[in-house]
XYZ file of C-alpha atoms in Angstrom:
321
model
C 10.798 115.894 -91.256
C 7.959 113.810 -91.963
C 4.210 114.324 -92.434
C 2.954 112.358 -88.915
C 5.401 114.671 -86.885
C 9.051 115.987 -86.134
C 10.984 112.650 -84.991
C 13.842 115.021 -84.017
C 13.162 118.470 -82.947
C 15.200 121.245 -81.002
C 13.747 121.432 -77.403
C 14.193 125.396 -77.819
C 11.996 125.500 -80.615
C 9.381 123.127 -78.806
C 9.675 125.757 -76.091
C 8.777 128.412 -77.857
C 5.899 126.606 -80.770
C 3.540 129.709 -80.164
C 6.487 131.697 -82.379
C 6.701 129.167 -85.270
C 6.550 131.143 -88.112
C 8.452 134.399 -86.504
C 12.138 134.750 -86.497
C 12.892 134.495 -82.915
C 16.161 133.531 -83.034
C 15.520 130.455 -81.204
C 15.539 126.466 -82.107
C 15.826 125.513 -86.013
C 16.202 129.261 -86.978
C 19.962 127.938 -86.940
C 19.104 125.543 -89.802
C 19.148 128.714 -92.036
C 22.940 128.723 -91.422
C 23.126 124.774 -92.456
C 20.903 125.081 -95.500
C 23.079 128.222 -96.576
C 25.946 126.129 -96.357
C 28.129 128.578 -93.835
C 30.496 127.606 -91.347
C 27.988 126.873 -88.640
C 26.903 123.978 -90.379
C 30.110 122.158 -89.059
C 29.720 123.398 -85.423
C 29.869 120.092 -83.268
C 28.298 121.290 -80.156
C 24.614 120.054 -81.177
C 23.467 120.924 -77.659
C 19.902 121.703 -78.299
C 18.625 118.101 -79.723
C 15.854 116.181 -78.337
C 14.489 113.083 -80.078
C 11.337 112.459 -77.866
C 8.893 112.420 -80.410
C 6.448 111.314 -78.183
C 6.316 114.461 -76.039
C 7.459 116.782 -78.511
C 5.754 116.675 -82.031
C 4.829 119.761 -84.745
C 2.350 119.523 -87.202
C 3.374 119.781 -90.931
C 1.584 122.757 -91.442
C 3.533 124.158 -88.515
C 6.621 123.589 -89.876
C 5.772 124.419 -93.285
C 5.032 127.977 -92.131
C 8.012 128.143 -90.058
C 10.489 127.277 -93.153
C 8.489 129.586 -95.276
C 9.298 132.725 -92.985
C 12.911 132.115 -92.707
C 14.004 129.930 -95.577
C 14.044 132.018 -98.959
C 13.655 129.683 -101.760
C 13.740 126.524 -100.310
C 11.793 124.208 -102.437
C 8.542 122.867 -101.025
C 9.682 119.528 -100.462
C 10.154 119.247 -96.634
C 10.910 115.253 -96.552
C 14.383 116.414 -98.274
C 15.755 116.060 -94.540
C 15.705 112.631 -93.146
C 13.600 112.107 -90.229
C 16.771 111.861 -88.117
C 17.905 115.185 -88.978
C 18.831 117.643 -85.916
C 19.624 121.391 -86.207
C 23.501 121.431 -86.076
C 24.879 124.120 -83.599
C 23.361 126.225 -80.945
C 20.232 128.651 -82.028
C 21.522 132.126 -83.292
C 20.183 135.315 -82.460
C 19.432 137.274 -85.275
C 22.516 139.581 -84.939
C 24.906 136.605 -85.244
C 22.962 135.295 -87.909
C 23.113 138.732 -89.971
C 27.269 138.581 -89.209
C 27.527 135.167 -90.791
C 25.511 135.693 -93.683
C 27.572 139.104 -94.222
C 31.058 137.314 -93.678
C 29.776 134.268 -95.723
C 27.071 135.172 -97.900
C 23.366 133.205 -98.443
C 21.026 132.071 -100.559
C 18.844 134.765 -102.035
C 16.800 133.037 -104.677
C 13.124 133.060 -104.252
C 10.934 131.124 -106.767
C 7.542 133.212 -107.109
C 6.215 131.072 -109.944
C 3.230 128.547 -108.700
C 4.692 125.183 -109.450
C 3.321 121.460 -110.018
C 2.209 120.048 -106.859
C 1.452 116.658 -108.016
C 4.381 114.132 -108.339
C 4.646 114.005 -111.790
C 7.894 112.014 -111.583
C 5.880 108.864 -110.264
C 5.016 107.561 -113.534
C 8.117 107.131 -115.165
C 10.782 104.622 -114.396
C 13.882 106.111 -112.377
C 11.923 109.266 -112.340
C 12.993 109.864 -115.919
C 10.835 112.269 -117.135
C 11.218 113.230 -121.183
C 11.969 117.121 -121.423
C 8.526 117.425 -123.579
C 6.416 115.829 -120.635
C 7.400 117.993 -117.835
C 4.455 120.363 -117.046
C 4.846 123.626 -118.521
C 5.552 125.323 -115.216
C 7.863 122.986 -113.948
C 11.138 124.776 -112.713
C 13.052 122.304 -114.661
C 12.091 123.694 -118.083
C 12.078 127.306 -116.892
C 14.906 128.621 -118.564
C 14.875 132.175 -116.767
C 14.473 130.248 -113.072
C 17.466 127.857 -114.112
C 19.512 130.825 -115.053
C 19.340 132.012 -111.514
C 19.267 128.541 -109.964
C 22.378 127.238 -111.376
C 24.742 130.451 -109.946
C 22.940 130.197 -106.682
C 23.785 126.535 -106.358
C 27.074 126.782 -107.397
C 27.789 129.925 -104.877
C 26.089 127.647 -102.505
C 28.777 124.686 -102.877
C 31.401 127.174 -103.131
C 30.829 128.484 -99.409
C 30.007 125.275 -98.056
C 33.530 124.268 -99.484
C 35.062 127.341 -98.041
C 33.640 127.211 -94.715
C 35.279 123.533 -94.399
C 38.629 124.987 -95.515
C 38.139 127.691 -92.676
C 37.787 125.184 -90.091
C 41.138 123.220 -91.289
C 43.068 126.559 -91.354
C 42.963 126.952 -95.004
C 40.934 130.210 -95.561
C 41.605 133.214 -97.430
C 42.751 134.881 -94.058
C 45.210 132.296 -93.429
C 46.537 131.779 -96.873
C 46.071 135.070 -98.553
C 46.579 135.587 -102.312
C 45.670 131.998 -103.073
C 42.877 130.462 -104.808
C 40.476 128.162 -103.401
C 42.096 125.118 -105.878
C 45.411 126.284 -104.477
C 44.343 126.262 -100.755
C 42.360 123.129 -101.378
C 45.402 120.940 -103.012
C 45.681 118.778 -99.662
C 41.847 117.582 -100.371
C 42.337 117.364 -104.293
C 40.627 113.989 -105.635
C 43.310 113.315 -108.774
C 42.446 111.931 -111.893
C 44.326 108.709 -113.478
C 43.509 106.358 -115.830
C 41.635 102.947 -115.048
C 44.584 100.902 -116.730
C 47.212 102.619 -114.579
C 48.773 100.257 -112.045
C 48.210 101.872 -108.759
C 50.112 99.939 -106.227
C 52.969 101.810 -104.964
C 51.683 105.217 -106.772
C 51.799 108.277 -104.582
C 49.404 110.860 -104.865
C 49.600 114.547 -103.476
C 45.714 114.690 -102.994
C 43.420 112.432 -100.738
C 42.983 109.917 -103.170
C 41.962 109.332 -106.824
C 39.382 108.714 -109.624
C 39.266 108.342 -112.988
C 37.135 110.659 -115.739
C 34.682 108.287 -116.310
C 33.929 108.144 -112.509
C 33.984 111.542 -111.906
C 31.642 112.094 -115.016
C 29.262 109.917 -113.861
C 29.105 111.123 -110.282
C 28.471 114.763 -111.630
C 25.615 112.996 -113.849
C 24.109 111.327 -110.748
C 24.171 114.289 -108.853
C 22.590 116.211 -111.637
C 19.864 113.682 -112.037
C 19.221 113.817 -108.593
C 18.774 117.601 -108.565
C 16.752 117.523 -111.752
C 14.224 114.897 -110.526
C 14.174 115.866 -106.911
C 14.940 112.607 -105.862
C 17.005 110.932 -103.044
C 20.711 110.441 -103.266
C 22.458 107.576 -101.597
C 25.579 107.015 -100.090
C 26.501 103.086 -98.890
C 29.744 101.993 -97.369
C 30.633 98.449 -96.381
C 33.676 97.615 -94.753
C 35.356 96.620 -91.211
C 35.361 97.932 -87.691
C 37.407 101.039 -88.318
C 35.189 101.977 -91.059
C 32.232 101.366 -89.048
C 33.875 103.901 -86.366
C 34.273 101.498 -83.491
C 35.748 102.879 -80.595
C 34.019 106.638 -81.564
C 30.440 107.924 -81.347
C 28.325 106.443 -83.950
C 27.325 109.801 -85.187
C 30.952 110.745 -85.582
C 31.970 108.031 -88.278
C 33.014 109.191 -91.201
C 29.898 108.228 -93.104
C 27.526 110.213 -90.720
C 29.676 112.968 -91.034
C 29.419 112.758 -94.763
C 25.547 112.784 -94.181
C 25.738 115.608 -91.655
C 27.633 118.072 -93.706
C 26.109 117.630 -97.030
C 22.471 116.673 -96.058
C 21.577 120.371 -95.574
C 23.474 121.555 -98.703
C 21.564 118.650 -100.775
C 18.547 120.025 -99.163
C 18.640 123.273 -100.281
C 18.996 121.986 -104.125
C 15.696 119.656 -103.600
C 17.723 116.231 -103.004
C 17.546 114.030 -99.729
C 20.903 112.734 -98.986
C 20.970 109.181 -96.966
C 24.445 107.644 -96.136
C 24.111 104.258 -94.733
C 26.981 102.906 -92.509
C 27.193 98.829 -93.301
C 30.842 98.515 -91.478
C 30.802 95.261 -89.566
C 33.575 94.546 -86.820
C 35.661 91.623 -87.346
C 34.096 90.687 -90.905
C 33.963 93.006 -93.965
C 31.708 92.848 -97.015
C 31.519 89.091 -98.213
C 28.750 87.920 -96.153
C 26.863 91.037 -96.955
C 27.844 90.858 -100.594
C 25.981 87.705 -101.013
C 22.746 89.460 -100.470
C 23.757 92.845 -101.716
C 20.662 94.192 -103.472
C 18.504 93.399 -100.451
C 20.993 94.458 -97.525
C 22.557 97.604 -99.559
C 19.873 98.423 -101.456
C 19.112 98.667 -105.288
C 19.306 102.642 -105.896
C 22.926 103.212 -104.943
C 24.709 106.602 -106.201
C 28.000 105.924 -104.347
C 29.087 102.599 -103.280
C 32.450 102.496 -100.940
C 34.384 99.674 -99.883
C 36.774 100.326 -96.921
C 37.719 96.553 -95.447
C 41.511 96.531 -96.514
C 41.986 95.212 -93.021
C 39.972 92.193 -92.911
C 39.638 91.395 -96.609
C 43.091 91.183 -98.237
C 42.722 89.868 -101.430
C 41.119 91.172 -104.439
C 38.339 88.726 -105.054
C 36.426 90.476 -101.738
C 36.397 93.865 -103.583
C 35.374 91.996 -106.947
C 32.663 90.083 -105.163
C 31.573 93.554 -103.539
C 31.310 95.519 -106.809
C 29.867 92.972 -108.825
C 26.875 92.055 -106.621
């Protein structure tokens, strides 16, 4: 959502512009399900999308009124959704939405305190506001609000994980009596030391990381939430990583964006995932000018070019640059 207009809107909602602000069950009403982290956020149908911004534009005031009417507790930073964001799935009737909310739960926290409207972060490098310099009415220093916000955020993430597991037949119904940790074992990211020689080492889960790396990632996510900042994922790689032979939106980088964007938006963070995969090449040619091409505010940097860049110096150049 941009201040000037909506560059990607739902046909059903545009046809019902006169009903914006009313919970009609049309158009972007289904964003409710996305932002609550329910299983409909993973629906691939995406049938109601329109990107004809020349014909279809809605003022930001209408959008704000619309979100305020159906999104309890959504932080008032409407650009947390990217300009290309399209509500996922088909519009849902209120009865169906209530059914999903009953099954999966939903966000219930509403912040009724008047918060700062100016971007007070802009005065500080990297938006690192000293704690004593936060405005007195900022939510970041409101202990009562944080004591409610953190459990809501944790519940949101758990619901989203459960929705993904349910689509892969690892829900509590398919595997009764098992904890979420046991049911998600196949997708676990294992921890190992930096010094271990990883060649020919087999892991039970989907990959590995180090305690330091996992801790730094957690700090980056928390920093983005506390400073209401962007969170940037950048992937450099070859044709398979780029998703050649598949629809662009179905590359794993864009799927990463699609699933996590509405979840982080609920927490006040704008996610941007960038697919820099290049067929027949890799990363070395971009690494020579990485700061300009990949950007200088990267939170997750991924190298996926094993087919075209066999030697270690390719990865070394990529990471150092």
